[in-house]
Each structure stands twice: as C-alpha cells, then as structure tokens.
XYZ file of C-alpha atoms in Angstrom:
689
model
C 113.978 136.869 124.767
C 113.005 138.633 121.571
C 110.418 141.230 120.642
C 109.200 142.155 117.195
C 109.986 145.761 116.369
C 113.045 146.027 118.607
C 116.274 147.187 116.907
C 118.421 144.388 115.517
C 122.189 144.472 115.134
C 123.604 143.951 111.629
C 124.764 140.464 112.683
C 121.327 139.580 114.074
C 119.675 140.755 110.857
C 122.117 138.684 108.806
C 121.474 135.598 110.921
C 117.730 136.101 110.648
C 117.892 136.449 106.858
C 120.005 133.294 106.523
C 117.609 131.306 108.690
C 114.598 132.397 106.678
C 116.340 131.593 103.404
C 116.992 128.043 104.560
C 113.528 127.498 105.982
C 111.548 125.005 103.894
C 108.211 123.289 104.221
C 105.692 123.599 107.053
C 103.204 125.037 104.582
C 100.117 123.834 106.442
C 101.424 124.994 109.815
C 102.210 128.472 108.513
C 98.862 128.697 106.729
C 97.105 127.859 109.999
C 98.803 130.735 111.851
C 98.367 133.164 108.937
C 94.642 132.485 108.839
C 94.375 132.992 112.615
C 96.206 136.341 112.431
C 94.019 137.571 109.584
C 90.717 136.562 111.200
C 88.621 139.278 112.834
C 88.437 137.117 115.934
C 91.022 134.499 116.861
C 89.683 130.991 116.030
C 91.794 129.621 118.898
C 93.829 131.246 121.644
C 96.521 128.635 122.288
C 98.448 126.736 119.609
C 100.281 123.862 121.267
C 103.155 122.640 119.061
C 105.035 119.535 120.184
C 107.619 117.169 118.759
C 110.989 115.566 119.541
C 114.157 117.616 119.866
C 115.559 118.706 116.523
C 112.301 118.426 114.599
C 112.303 122.170 113.904
C 110.102 123.723 116.591
C 112.321 126.757 117.153
C 112.720 127.396 113.419
C 108.947 127.240 113.029
C 108.417 129.734 115.881
C 110.875 132.098 114.202
C 108.832 131.786 111.015
C 105.647 132.501 112.975
C 107.309 135.685 114.258
C 108.008 136.746 110.688
C 104.371 136.118 109.788
C 103.407 138.440 112.629
C 105.839 141.055 111.343
C 104.362 140.827 107.841
C 100.873 141.279 109.302
C 101.986 144.187 111.484
C 101.220 142.287 114.664
C 103.592 142.391 117.685
C 105.270 139.039 118.325
C 106.864 138.263 121.695
C 109.312 135.346 121.916
C 110.414 133.709 125.157
C 112.694 130.697 125.588
C 111.982 128.704 128.753
C 115.669 127.829 128.988
C 116.229 131.420 130.154
C 113.417 131.424 132.713
C 113.172 129.707 136.066
C 109.947 127.674 136.304
C 108.373 130.001 138.902
C 105.528 132.474 138.569
C 107.762 135.365 139.644
C 110.505 134.609 137.120
C 108.018 134.134 134.290
C 106.231 137.364 135.219
C 109.487 139.325 135.019
C 110.341 137.815 131.615
C 106.884 138.701 130.327
C 107.184 142.292 131.477
C 110.516 142.657 129.652
C 109.138 141.731 126.242
C 105.557 142.996 126.540
C 104.782 145.642 123.915
C 101.622 147.211 125.263
C 98.335 146.585 127.041
C 96.368 147.554 123.931
C 93.474 145.457 122.784
C 95.047 144.833 119.366
C 96.327 141.440 118.310
C 99.641 140.192 119.577
C 101.455 136.853 119.552
C 103.225 135.299 122.533
C 105.611 132.484 121.570
C 107.038 130.323 124.366
C 109.749 127.871 123.278
C 111.135 124.819 125.121
C 107.839 124.592 126.991
C 108.686 121.196 128.506
C 110.866 123.081 131.018
C 107.761 124.941 132.206
C 106.072 121.720 133.354
C 106.037 122.850 137.038
C 104.203 126.029 135.914
C 101.784 124.382 133.492
C 98.763 124.536 135.810
C 99.484 128.152 136.800
C 99.931 129.284 133.208
C 96.739 127.563 132.085
C 94.536 128.528 135.031
C 95.865 131.946 136.084
C 98.275 133.662 133.697
C 96.784 133.022 130.263
C 93.167 133.878 131.175
C 94.377 137.382 132.201
C 95.836 138.174 128.753
C 94.007 140.448 126.322
C 91.485 138.460 124.306
C 93.325 139.139 121.041
C 96.549 137.470 122.220
C 97.541 134.317 120.356
C 99.735 132.110 122.539
C 101.976 129.586 120.816
C 103.617 126.994 123.053
C 106.312 124.679 121.678
C 107.797 121.726 123.573
C 108.847 118.115 123.371
C 105.832 116.593 125.077
C 102.166 116.471 124.179
C 99.891 118.747 126.234
C 98.805 117.661 129.690
C 95.377 116.026 129.871
C 93.857 119.154 131.472
C 94.315 121.135 128.233
C 92.015 118.672 126.457
C 89.521 117.915 129.219
C 88.954 121.364 130.753
C 85.532 122.480 129.400
C 86.762 126.048 129.143
C 89.930 125.314 127.176
C 88.676 122.486 124.943
C 87.463 124.768 122.150
C 90.217 127.367 122.575
C 93.294 125.113 122.128
C 94.620 123.748 118.848
C 97.172 120.912 119.217
C 99.763 120.670 116.448
C 102.113 117.643 116.515
C 105.228 118.486 114.506
C 106.688 115.685 112.442
C 109.367 115.293 109.791
C 109.417 117.152 106.519
C 108.053 115.263 103.541
C 110.390 113.884 100.875
C 109.716 116.749 98.446
C 110.528 119.384 101.073
C 113.674 117.529 102.103
C 114.918 117.271 98.520
C 114.243 120.979 98.077
C 116.363 121.704 101.165
C 119.216 119.472 99.982
C 119.139 121.104 96.546
C 119.150 124.546 98.139
C 122.232 123.535 100.128
C 123.939 122.229 96.949
C 124.042 118.567 97.982
C 124.621 116.341 94.902
C 121.390 114.729 93.756
C 123.133 111.360 93.589
C 123.424 111.512 97.383
C 119.855 112.613 98.136
C 118.347 109.157 98.565
C 121.096 107.922 100.900
C 120.655 111.036 103.032
C 116.866 110.669 103.115
C 117.130 106.966 103.978
C 119.194 107.842 107.038
C 117.508 111.079 108.152
C 113.879 110.172 107.374
C 113.546 113.892 106.524
C 114.231 114.859 110.134
C 115.254 118.556 110.060
C 118.165 118.462 112.511
C 119.585 115.354 110.865
C 119.329 116.978 107.416
C 121.139 120.037 108.712
C 123.918 117.988 110.311
C 124.441 115.878 107.192
C 124.659 119.047 105.091
C 127.402 120.235 107.447
C 129.271 116.958 106.864
C 129.204 117.567 103.108
C 130.347 121.164 103.600
C 133.292 120.082 105.743
C 134.368 117.484 103.191
C 133.830 119.684 100.116
C 130.843 117.528 99.105
C 133.090 114.930 97.470
C 131.920 112.044 99.600
C 129.485 109.178 99.446
C 127.251 109.486 102.476
C 127.476 106.525 104.871
C 125.850 107.140 108.264
C 127.912 104.489 110.045
C 131.042 106.476 109.158
C 129.712 109.814 110.443
C 129.806 109.270 114.186
C 129.666 113.023 114.918
C 126.235 113.275 113.316
C 124.984 110.353 115.374
C 126.495 111.841 118.536
C 124.750 115.193 118.114
C 121.440 113.541 117.324
C 121.784 111.295 120.360
C 122.408 114.312 122.578
C 119.419 116.178 121.157
C 117.011 113.255 121.295
C 118.113 111.802 124.617
C 119.088 114.604 126.926
C 119.777 112.369 129.895
C 119.490 108.641 130.543
C 119.028 107.851 134.258
C 121.098 104.653 134.374
C 122.877 102.024 132.259
C 119.753 99.846 132.555
C 117.628 102.645 131.118
C 120.067 102.956 128.232
C 119.873 99.234 127.514
C 116.057 99.446 127.602
C 116.253 102.235 125.027
C 118.611 100.207 122.852
C 116.358 97.157 123.060
C 113.343 99.261 122.084
C 115.241 100.555 119.042
C 116.268 97.085 117.908
C 112.836 95.444 117.911
C 109.770 96.529 115.969
C 107.283 96.754 118.847
C 108.114 96.728 122.549
C 105.914 95.239 125.260
C 106.735 94.743 128.919
C 107.060 90.986 128.393
C 109.481 91.326 125.493
C 111.456 94.049 127.273
C 111.846 91.786 130.310
C 113.232 89.057 128.058
C 115.604 91.440 126.304
C 116.978 92.795 129.591
C 116.780 89.486 131.491
C 114.912 91.203 134.337
C 111.798 89.967 136.178
C 110.068 93.363 136.447
C 110.510 96.149 133.896
C 107.315 98.138 134.509
C 109.116 101.322 135.571
C 111.510 101.076 132.616
C 108.585 100.572 130.231
C 106.755 103.597 131.670
C 109.933 105.670 131.302
C 110.163 104.683 127.643
C 106.511 105.631 127.103
C 107.209 109.117 128.403
C 110.001 109.907 125.927
C 109.086 112.468 123.265
C 110.181 110.261 120.345
C 108.333 107.117 121.468
C 105.041 106.403 119.726
C 102.204 103.962 120.356
C 100.829 101.057 118.326
C 98.084 98.549 119.017
C 100.653 95.892 119.983
C 103.324 97.958 121.729
C 105.473 101.078 121.689
C 108.115 102.012 119.124
C 110.577 104.858 118.544
C 110.384 107.549 115.913
C 112.128 106.294 112.746
C 115.131 108.577 113.054
C 115.494 107.891 116.768
C 115.627 104.195 115.924
C 118.273 104.784 113.251
C 120.399 106.918 115.550
C 120.183 104.588 118.528
C 121.085 101.539 116.449
C 123.914 103.312 114.603
C 125.320 104.498 117.942
C 125.042 101.064 119.567
C 126.629 99.199 116.646
C 129.517 101.658 116.571
C 129.975 101.956 120.341
C 129.192 98.456 121.623
C 128.784 95.814 118.881
C 128.919 92.997 121.442
C 125.854 94.339 123.231
C 124.092 94.717 119.885
C 124.749 91.046 119.165
C 123.573 90.019 122.641
C 120.299 91.975 122.362
C 119.770 90.552 118.878
C 120.190 87.024 120.244
C 117.747 87.633 123.088
C 115.157 88.994 120.667
C 115.558 85.945 118.402
C 115.143 83.631 121.381
C 111.936 85.379 122.402
C 110.459 85.295 118.889
C 111.443 81.649 118.378
C 109.548 80.719 121.540
C 106.524 82.769 120.477
C 106.499 81.143 117.046
C 106.117 77.762 118.728
C 103.183 79.085 120.770
C 101.225 80.774 117.966
C 99.587 79.955 114.676
C 97.719 81.627 111.819
C 97.534 85.428 111.740
C 99.150 85.745 115.161
C 102.126 83.733 113.964
C 102.331 85.996 110.904
C 102.648 88.988 113.223
C 105.437 87.307 115.208
C 107.247 86.383 111.985
C 106.974 89.995 110.851
C 108.601 91.095 114.113
C 111.300 88.433 113.641
C 112.083 89.555 110.094
C 112.230 93.164 111.325
C 115.485 92.228 113.075
C 117.052 92.053 109.598
C 115.973 95.516 108.423
C 119.396 97.092 109.004
C 121.031 94.939 106.356
C 121.290 96.838 103.044
C 120.369 93.699 101.100
C 117.025 93.387 102.881
C 115.899 96.872 103.808
C 114.834 98.267 100.403
C 113.065 95.042 99.408
C 110.600 94.792 102.253
C 107.791 96.964 103.597
C 108.263 97.456 107.308
C 104.723 98.410 108.321
C 102.083 95.820 109.051
C 98.865 96.141 107.085
C 96.140 94.852 109.362
C 93.561 95.148 106.586
C 95.201 92.218 104.752
C 94.276 88.695 105.783
C 95.821 85.401 104.651
C 93.357 82.664 103.731
C 92.980 79.481 101.756
C 91.377 79.985 98.356
C 87.605 80.363 98.283
C 85.655 79.172 95.235
C 84.676 82.745 94.403
C 88.380 83.797 94.371
C 89.385 81.694 91.373
C 88.268 84.061 88.605
C 90.087 86.996 90.238
C 93.321 84.995 90.530
C 93.206 83.928 86.882
C 92.530 87.529 85.827
C 95.488 88.654 87.922
C 97.824 86.253 86.120
C 96.387 87.155 82.718
C 97.047 90.848 83.347
C 100.614 90.457 84.567
C 101.920 87.337 82.780
C 99.643 86.716 79.812
C 97.200 84.093 78.588
C 99.667 81.174 78.532
C 100.430 81.575 82.235
C 96.728 82.040 82.977
C 96.017 78.625 81.483
C 98.698 77.088 83.706
C 97.451 78.725 86.897
C 93.951 77.478 86.074
C 95.377 73.957 85.809
C 97.241 74.170 89.130
C 94.264 75.695 90.934
C 92.484 72.438 90.227
C 95.483 70.109 90.532
C 96.954 71.314 93.868
C 94.430 73.715 95.479
C 95.934 73.065 98.917
C 99.066 74.976 97.851
C 97.277 78.311 97.320
C 97.193 81.200 99.787
C 95.106 84.266 98.992
C 95.575 87.708 100.564
C 92.236 89.463 100.979
C 91.804 93.205 101.521
C 89.331 94.897 103.850
C 86.556 94.317 101.313
C 87.435 90.592 101.275
C 88.572 90.849 97.666
C 91.741 89.037 96.522
C 94.593 91.560 96.647
C 97.258 88.985 95.805
C 98.157 85.324 96.113
C 100.919 82.737 96.132
C 100.717 79.245 94.606
C 103.127 76.577 95.846
C 103.566 73.294 93.988
C 104.614 70.122 95.799
C 107.039 68.815 93.179
C 107.237 65.339 94.726
C 103.488 64.966 94.154
C 103.567 65.887 90.463
C 103.223 63.406 87.617
C 105.192 63.297 84.359
C 102.094 64.751 82.668
C 102.075 67.684 85.115
C 105.713 68.406 84.440
C 105.379 68.166 80.670
C 102.511 70.664 80.785
C 104.354 73.348 82.786
C 107.915 74.240 81.774
C 108.587 75.703 85.243
C 107.762 72.438 86.945
C 109.759 70.421 84.434
C 112.828 72.672 84.787
C 112.757 72.409 88.589
C 112.265 68.634 88.497
C 115.114 68.168 86.011
C 117.369 70.272 88.221
C 116.593 68.007 91.171
C 117.323 64.904 89.147
C 120.653 66.251 87.922
C 121.954 68.034 91.017
C 119.966 67.212 94.174
C 117.894 64.026 93.835
C 115.124 63.592 96.361
C 115.545 60.633 98.666
C 112.761 58.359 99.847
C 110.316 60.332 101.965
C 111.674 63.741 100.955
C 109.735 66.544 99.261
C 110.400 69.745 97.322
C 108.369 72.940 96.894
C 108.199 75.290 93.904
C 106.886 78.778 94.633
C 105.378 78.923 91.156
C 103.086 81.971 91.052
C 103.175 84.957 93.409
C 101.920 88.488 92.884
C 99.928 91.462 94.092
C 96.924 92.517 92.046
C 98.177 96.072 91.513
C 101.982 95.880 91.796
C 102.719 92.317 90.596
C 106.112 91.272 92.032
C 107.363 94.707 93.059
C 108.096 95.630 96.671
C 104.729 95.949 98.384
C 102.802 94.804 101.474
C 101.599 91.759 99.509
C 105.138 90.839 98.437
C 106.281 91.157 102.056
C 103.462 88.876 103.202
C 104.477 86.338 100.560
C 108.040 86.318 101.861
C 106.730 85.881 105.420
C 104.716 82.899 104.212
C 107.877 81.536 102.573
C 109.512 81.461 106.017
C 106.395 80.076 107.675
C 106.129 77.311 105.065
C 109.545 75.970 105.999
C 108.766 76.126 109.687
C 105.631 74.024 109.238
C 106.462 71.840 106.222
C 109.827 70.053 106.244
C 111.059 69.805 102.654
C 114.411 68.927 101.157
C 114.479 71.623 98.490
C 112.744 74.906 97.654
C 112.547 76.696 94.306
C 111.418 80.309 93.968
C 110.528 81.631 90.508
C 110.419 85.346 89.682
C 109.980 87.539 86.633
C 112.868 89.879 87.490
C 115.556 87.708 89.100
C 118.268 90.374 89.007
C 116.235 92.748 91.181
C 116.000 90.170 93.972
C 119.604 88.916 93.704
C 120.959 90.704 96.782
C 118.059 89.782 99.052
C 117.900 86.160 97.938
C 121.657 85.803 98.364
C 121.243 87.175 101.899
C 118.501 84.572 102.479
C 120.838 81.870 101.132
C 118.819 81.184 98.003
C 121.225 80.347 95.177
C 120.611 81.510 91.611
C 119.770 78.386 89.566
C 120.111 79.350 85.922
C 119.585 75.720 84.868
C 116.070 75.873 86.338
C 115.058 79.027 84.419
C 112.087 78.687 82.088
C 109.862 80.504 79.608
C 106.086 80.716 79.324
C 104.400 82.523 76.448
C 107.739 83.923 75.314
C 108.425 85.503 78.733
C 111.559 84.417 80.652
C 111.579 83.694 84.379
C 114.528 83.186 86.708
C 114.724 80.698 89.567
C 116.404 80.668 92.971
C 116.708 77.672 95.265
C 117.812 76.334 98.621
C 118.736 72.808 99.672
C 117.481 72.395 103.250
C 119.504 69.193 103.618
C 122.707 71.180 103.122
C 121.768 74.180 105.280
C 118.833 73.074 107.458
C 116.358 75.569 109.000
C 118.071 75.909 112.369
C 121.473 76.594 110.831
C 119.804 78.812 108.204
C 118.386 81.066 110.929
C 121.783 81.278 112.605
C 123.401 82.116 109.263
C 120.957 84.960 108.626
C 121.539 86.281 112.137
C 125.284 86.406 111.496
C 124.687 88.296 108.264
C 122.360 90.809 109.902
C 124.757 91.507 112.751
C 127.539 92.041 110.220
C 125.190 94.314 108.209
C 127.756 94.580 105.446
C 126.903 96.304 102.213
C 129.161 93.898 100.367
C 127.671 91.228 98.153
C 126.914 88.036 100.054
C 127.551 84.700 98.413
C 125.019 81.963 99.196
C 125.825 78.910 101.293
C 128.796 80.271 103.201
C 128.371 77.999 106.201
C 131.611 76.640 107.622
C 130.835 72.980 106.889
C 127.803 72.423 104.669
C 125.860 69.206 105.047
C 126.382 66.427 102.559
C 123.257 64.986 100.958
C 123.457 61.294 100.044
C 120.936 59.102 98.302
C 119.548 56.238 100.364
C 121.705 53.702 98.508
C 124.878 55.730 99.112
C 123.902 56.367 102.726
C 123.405 52.654 103.443
C 126.750 51.825 101.877
C 128.371 54.561 103.969
C 126.921 53.076 107.183
C 128.240 49.639 106.227
C 131.649 51.204 105.688
C 131.560 52.777 109.162
C 130.857 49.340 110.622
C 133.748 47.818 108.719
C 136.155 50.468 110.040
C 134.501 50.916 113.422
C 137.623 50.035 115.411
C 139.885 52.079 113.117
C 138.805 55.739 113.583
C 141.807 56.916 111.537
C 140.178 55.307 108.483
C 137.051 57.428 109.053
C 138.878 60.753 108.872
C 137.340 61.719 105.518
C 134.177 59.683 105.750
C 131.120 61.324 104.060
C 128.841 60.727 107.040
C 130.916 63.191 109.066
C 129.003 65.855 107.108
C 125.608 64.190 107.483
C 122.728 65.887 109.232
C 122.595 63.429 112.114
C 126.291 63.893 112.977
C 126.261 67.698 112.649
C 123.142 67.975 114.786
C 124.757 65.738 117.395
C 127.940 67.801 117.860
C 127.281 71.131 116.096
C 128.550 72.647 112.866
C 131.789 73.889 114.445
C 132.940 70.511 115.776
C 136.295 69.215 114.578
C 136.793 65.882 112.798
C 137.771 63.971 115.904
C 134.553 65.043 117.641
C 132.543 64.105 114.552
C 134.143 60.649 114.322
C 133.300 59.950 117.969
C 129.731 61.159 117.362
C 129.411 58.941 114.285
C 130.636 55.900 116.211
C 128.200 56.675 119.044
C 125.293 56.952 116.620
C 126.124 53.617 115.003
C 126.586 51.929 118.377
C 123.260 53.317 119.677
C 121.423 52.134 116.566
C 122.957 48.676 116.941
C 122.136 48.433 120.647
C 118.527 49.386 119.974
C 118.141 46.029 118.177
C 118.402 44.219 121.532
C 114.872 45.254 122.439
C 113.479 42.745 119.932
C 114.271 38.999 120.354
C 114.228 38.583 116.601
C 116.531 41.543 115.890
C 118.805 40.731 118.834
C 120.337 37.988 116.676
C 121.465 40.638 114.216
C 122.893 42.772 117.033
C 124.986 39.877 118.376
C 126.375 39.157 114.902
C 127.290 42.835 114.389
C 128.738 43.084 117.909
C 131.197 40.200 117.448
C 132.058 41.178 113.871
C 132.492 44.985 114.061
C 131.863 46.566 117.463
C 134.044 44.122 119.438
C 135.373 41.901 116.641
C 136.749 38.415 116.985
C 139.651 37.287 114.818
C 137.373 35.855 112.133
C 133.695 35.646 111.342
C 133.928 31.859 111.705
C 135.095 32.366 115.286
C 132.195 34.745 115.906
C 129.767 32.094 114.659
C 131.356 29.566 117.034
C 130.956 31.974 119.988
C 127.275 32.393 119.111
C 126.958 28.644 118.583
C 125.183 28.926 115.239
C 125.995 27.650 111.730
C 128.164 30.015 109.702
C 125.411 30.373 107.061
C 122.974 31.492 109.771
C 125.582 33.867 111.163
C 126.042 35.470 107.737
C 122.279 35.929 107.434
C 121.992 37.488 110.898
C 124.927 39.806 110.168
C 123.372 41.058 106.927
C 120.017 41.590 108.634
C 121.649 43.481 111.514
C 123.647 45.757 109.207
C 120.531 46.489 107.151
C 118.469 47.422 110.215
C 121.210 49.677 111.611
C 121.395 51.513 108.280
C 117.586 51.842 108.178
C 117.477 53.300 111.697
C 120.169 55.850 110.891
C 118.566 56.686 107.533
C 115.262 57.551 109.194
C 117.126 59.711 111.687
C 118.857 61.468 108.790
C 115.699 62.306 106.823
C 113.192 62.321 109.707
C-alpha cells in the first residue's frame, strides 16, 4: 500500500528515483492520464489497463502516481496481492490509504487486479459508485475487463480500456542505450525480447553480470527464459496443459482440430478454452496465437528442456499440414503452406528473410490482359529497358507461367514469371541469356531425360521493394514450394539480383549456388541457385528441411547433405544398368557398387537409410516384378520366358534355354532382347514417373 504525500525513507526515495530514471516510453498512456487530471471534469472515471505479466503495468502505475504528485493530486496505490478478495478486506485497505473525503480530485490505483476477480461485481456495482465524483480509478491486471464493464449502460461512457503492449523499437533502443548495452548487441536483444519490458530488463541484468563482454544468445541464457516463463505462466494445471501450450507456441495459428492432432487426443475443447483465457494469447480470424515473446520463451524453454518433445510436436504439425495440403487448393492451400513454412521460423537462416504475417489483402492470380503494362513497367523500373524487352517476350511466349499478386485495389503489387525450360526453342534461349545459361548448365551437368522438365524462376519482384524481404517476396517463395508440389520437374533454377543476400536461406532450402548459370542483362549481373529434384526428391527434401529446422543451428548449412543422394542417369545409361543387373542377377556380390542402388525407385522402395544389402534385394525384387509383369500379355510372355531361363533361373547355356522352350536359337535371341528391353522400359517409367 502506498499513499502520495506520506513520508518516504531515504532508501525508498532512492529506489523511486532509480525507477523513474529508467522508465522509458508510454508517452501516449501518460498523456492520457495527464489530460484527465488537468481537465475540469474527469473525461472518464475508470481507466482499465491490462496486459500480460512483465509488460510494465506496475511501472506505469508508479509513473501515474508521479503525475498525480506533479499535479498536486493525492494518489492512492493498492496491490491486490496484499488484499484478500473480500469486501471487508478491501474496505480496510482502502481506509488505510484514504487521504480525505474532500471533493477534490484524487487517484486510486489498484494493481494486480486479476486477483480481485471474485470482487469485480461488488467493486463495479457497489464500491466505486460511492466514491467522490472527482476520483479517477486506475485498475491494472492481466486480463481484459469483464463483459459487464462494456455492456452496462451506466459504465459504458465512464470506462476507458487501455491494453498495454510492448515498447516500440525506438523506446527499446533508448532503454538499452541508457543501460549502456553495446549498440552492436541491440538488434539481437530486440529480436529475442520483441521490446517486452521485463525481457529487456532481464537481458540487461545478464550483460551487467557478465561485464557486457558477451554476444547475446537467448538459447544460452536459460535463467532469463526461466524467469519469463514464471512470470507469463504462473501455474499450468497438468502436463497435458503444458503440452497444449507448447504446441500452441510451435504453430502459427491454433484451432481445436490442429490441437487435437498435435496432442493425439480426441477431444481438446477444454484445453483450447484454457488457452484462450491466458493473458498472452491473442485471436486471429483462423485461430489463436501467443504473444510474440511468449512464443519465443516457450519454444526456447522447450528446446532446452525437452528437445525430443519439440521434435515430436514438430513432426505431428508437419503431418497435419501435409494432409491439409492434399485437401486444399488455391488461396486456401497458400494459407496452409504459410502455416507449414512457419515451422521453420526459428532457424536463423530463414527467420530474417521471411515476413511472418499473412496479408489477406494480397491475392494470387493468373495474369489478366490489363496487368501486362504494369508488369513491364515494374521490370523497367527495377531492372532496366533490356530486361523489360525480355519480360515482354516471355509474357507472350509462356503466359501460363506468370502469377500476379494483386492488392486490395486489384492492382498488380508484384509478380513471378516461371519459364518451362524443356519447352523453349533454340531461338528462345539465344534471345535470353538467363535461359541460355540455365539450359547450358543442364546440358553440361544434369541433362534432362525423356519426359523430364525443368523450371527457371526468371523474373520475380514486388512493385515497391523489388527483391527485398517483403510480403510479396514471401508469397513468391510460398509459390515456389507450391509449384513443386503440383508440377513434378527434374530441375529448378532460381535467378536473383543479389545472390549473396539469399545465400544462407537458399542453402537451408537446399538450393545450390550455380555460378556457371549466372548471366548478365543490360550490363547488370544476376546470380542463380538450383536444385536437382532427381537427387533430392520432394519427400526427402521436406524431411531434410525438417531436420535442419529442429537443429536450428546458426552455422552455415551446405546444400545437399543427405546421407545417400540419388544418382541421376540418362535413359541410355539406365537401360544399360538394368541389363547389367539381369546379367548379374544370381550374383548379388557383383551388384555391391551398382549405380541403380542409388536410383529413385530403389531408394523409395527401402528408404534412404537402407544399407547396401537391403538395396540389392530391393533392386532384384524390382527387376523380378517387372519381368513377371510381362506374363500378362501372350506376346510379351515369350520375352519373360527367355529372360527367366537366361537370368532369373539360368540354364547352363542359352542354347539349352532355347531347347527347353522348344524354339530356334535365333528366335530365342530375339525374344530375350525384346524381354530385356521391355523390363528396362518398365523400370525407366517407374524411375521418372
């Protein structure tokens, strides 16, 4: 309990001075109270301040008391932690701090108001109406006001609700400077704290304890996380409630359906309602989500305390999103992909190069005729006239490869143009150096096989920010992922004007830097990244990214670090390899280093972690199954019988096999060749699908 005007001890005065000196920000909040105190008649009688623990409610009330002191107005401070939630106890506390019954202005400040919940109706309906009409009551608690404060006709115009949020970046930097934190560390601190007052204060203490000669890394400061956890989450009812909280922190938006999948429970309604009631949980149109700092703290605590559970929850979330991606399309699928990509936000390679808020005003569409001029102007502004001429050409040549992002006014806010390289002509490639460079790279390093395709993400930009981090850029990257879910291709190229800036993120996404595919247009250089989907196919690619996210290492990631990458063979080499398997079919030791052990069809049969013995057995099974499938056709059955007696269950000589089949040796040789060819064709189509 505290009363303005009462004597203060030297220590109390010193503490009060230090607190005021370190108080920053809250300019609008203080201006609101100052104006109310100066007004002839109070514009409102109750100011209801609410926000999560540690956001600075108590510090703000102390500042309000000082404003009262400066205005010569008595200020009475009560902390609900020192009062039992009964009318009698509250009445006694009020009598102890009350200054007078005069009709002059006075301020009553009641902190930790969430503990007064049992008295809320009594305070609103009985106690407060009896106060002198020049009393300003300021309530501060974790929870938003009860519905009655907003719906009661009498109180509606007399209550001002003030949600308290984080400081802004400028205020936070001012605080860190005031506390002598090196400027080189400011951004790392702000990234972790999100300008949350308690977190800023705790981090400052860490620097003070370590003489400020440290590089701030939140994962290494478990004490900070522990204190924040205690302040944010006073008590968790059960281990299941804690897991629900951890799941909510991991995913972008939580619904009951997703929560049930994350916890593997049939009914999570009560858990969901409990989450909704927490002071740091907020609401979106598609679900609930935690305050940014709460999310950071919960995830940091979980990864440090129980990394296995973190990995398990991550896997369950991926499983849910994968299923939803198969059930959705268009804009809805974009939203699910955004949620999926959100799982990777903790990795330092991804986080700063993606915007993590959805922008519902942006829509993704095919190009409309009226869009073309805006797209050409966009390219002219950012890349020059030479590139504008090329984009004009491709808009006509491959219009199906263009996606346009429209804003709320249905104006083009950005676009991406993808070129199907396998559909280009020599004239196309000679016209555009980017296309030629990508095609030459394929020819020299990763030739396309029959039926395979390749995509070049040729142009991509936002109208205002070009290729910088922005909502448009994030949408383009989402469409990159969606493209490879819907359009199987063998190879992808991604061109960008500033390749060094994207190096860490593209390495994380397993896109290799392809300097040989770099190009120039109009004297401007462009860098190229690429991925061979035959070497690391989509399913294994997703698993690889999941491993990298769970590791969340700040170290540089080298592309294509899968344990056993796939081997890509041309059709001619593949056919020869199948013939070799047939020749050594009964000698598995001779297949120990066979190239088809690293083929897609073998790896998908037994998994990337299978040993060589398992792969050899799988390869033999695949060849045998392809051969046996020939029996369904009377014409091809002749080839099967020739292969069977020559390789699968060989006789001593081919002449003997011909005798068993009772056909001339020349006919036998023809049937054998036909059978081997068909087996290779069947396996080839399985390989390239």
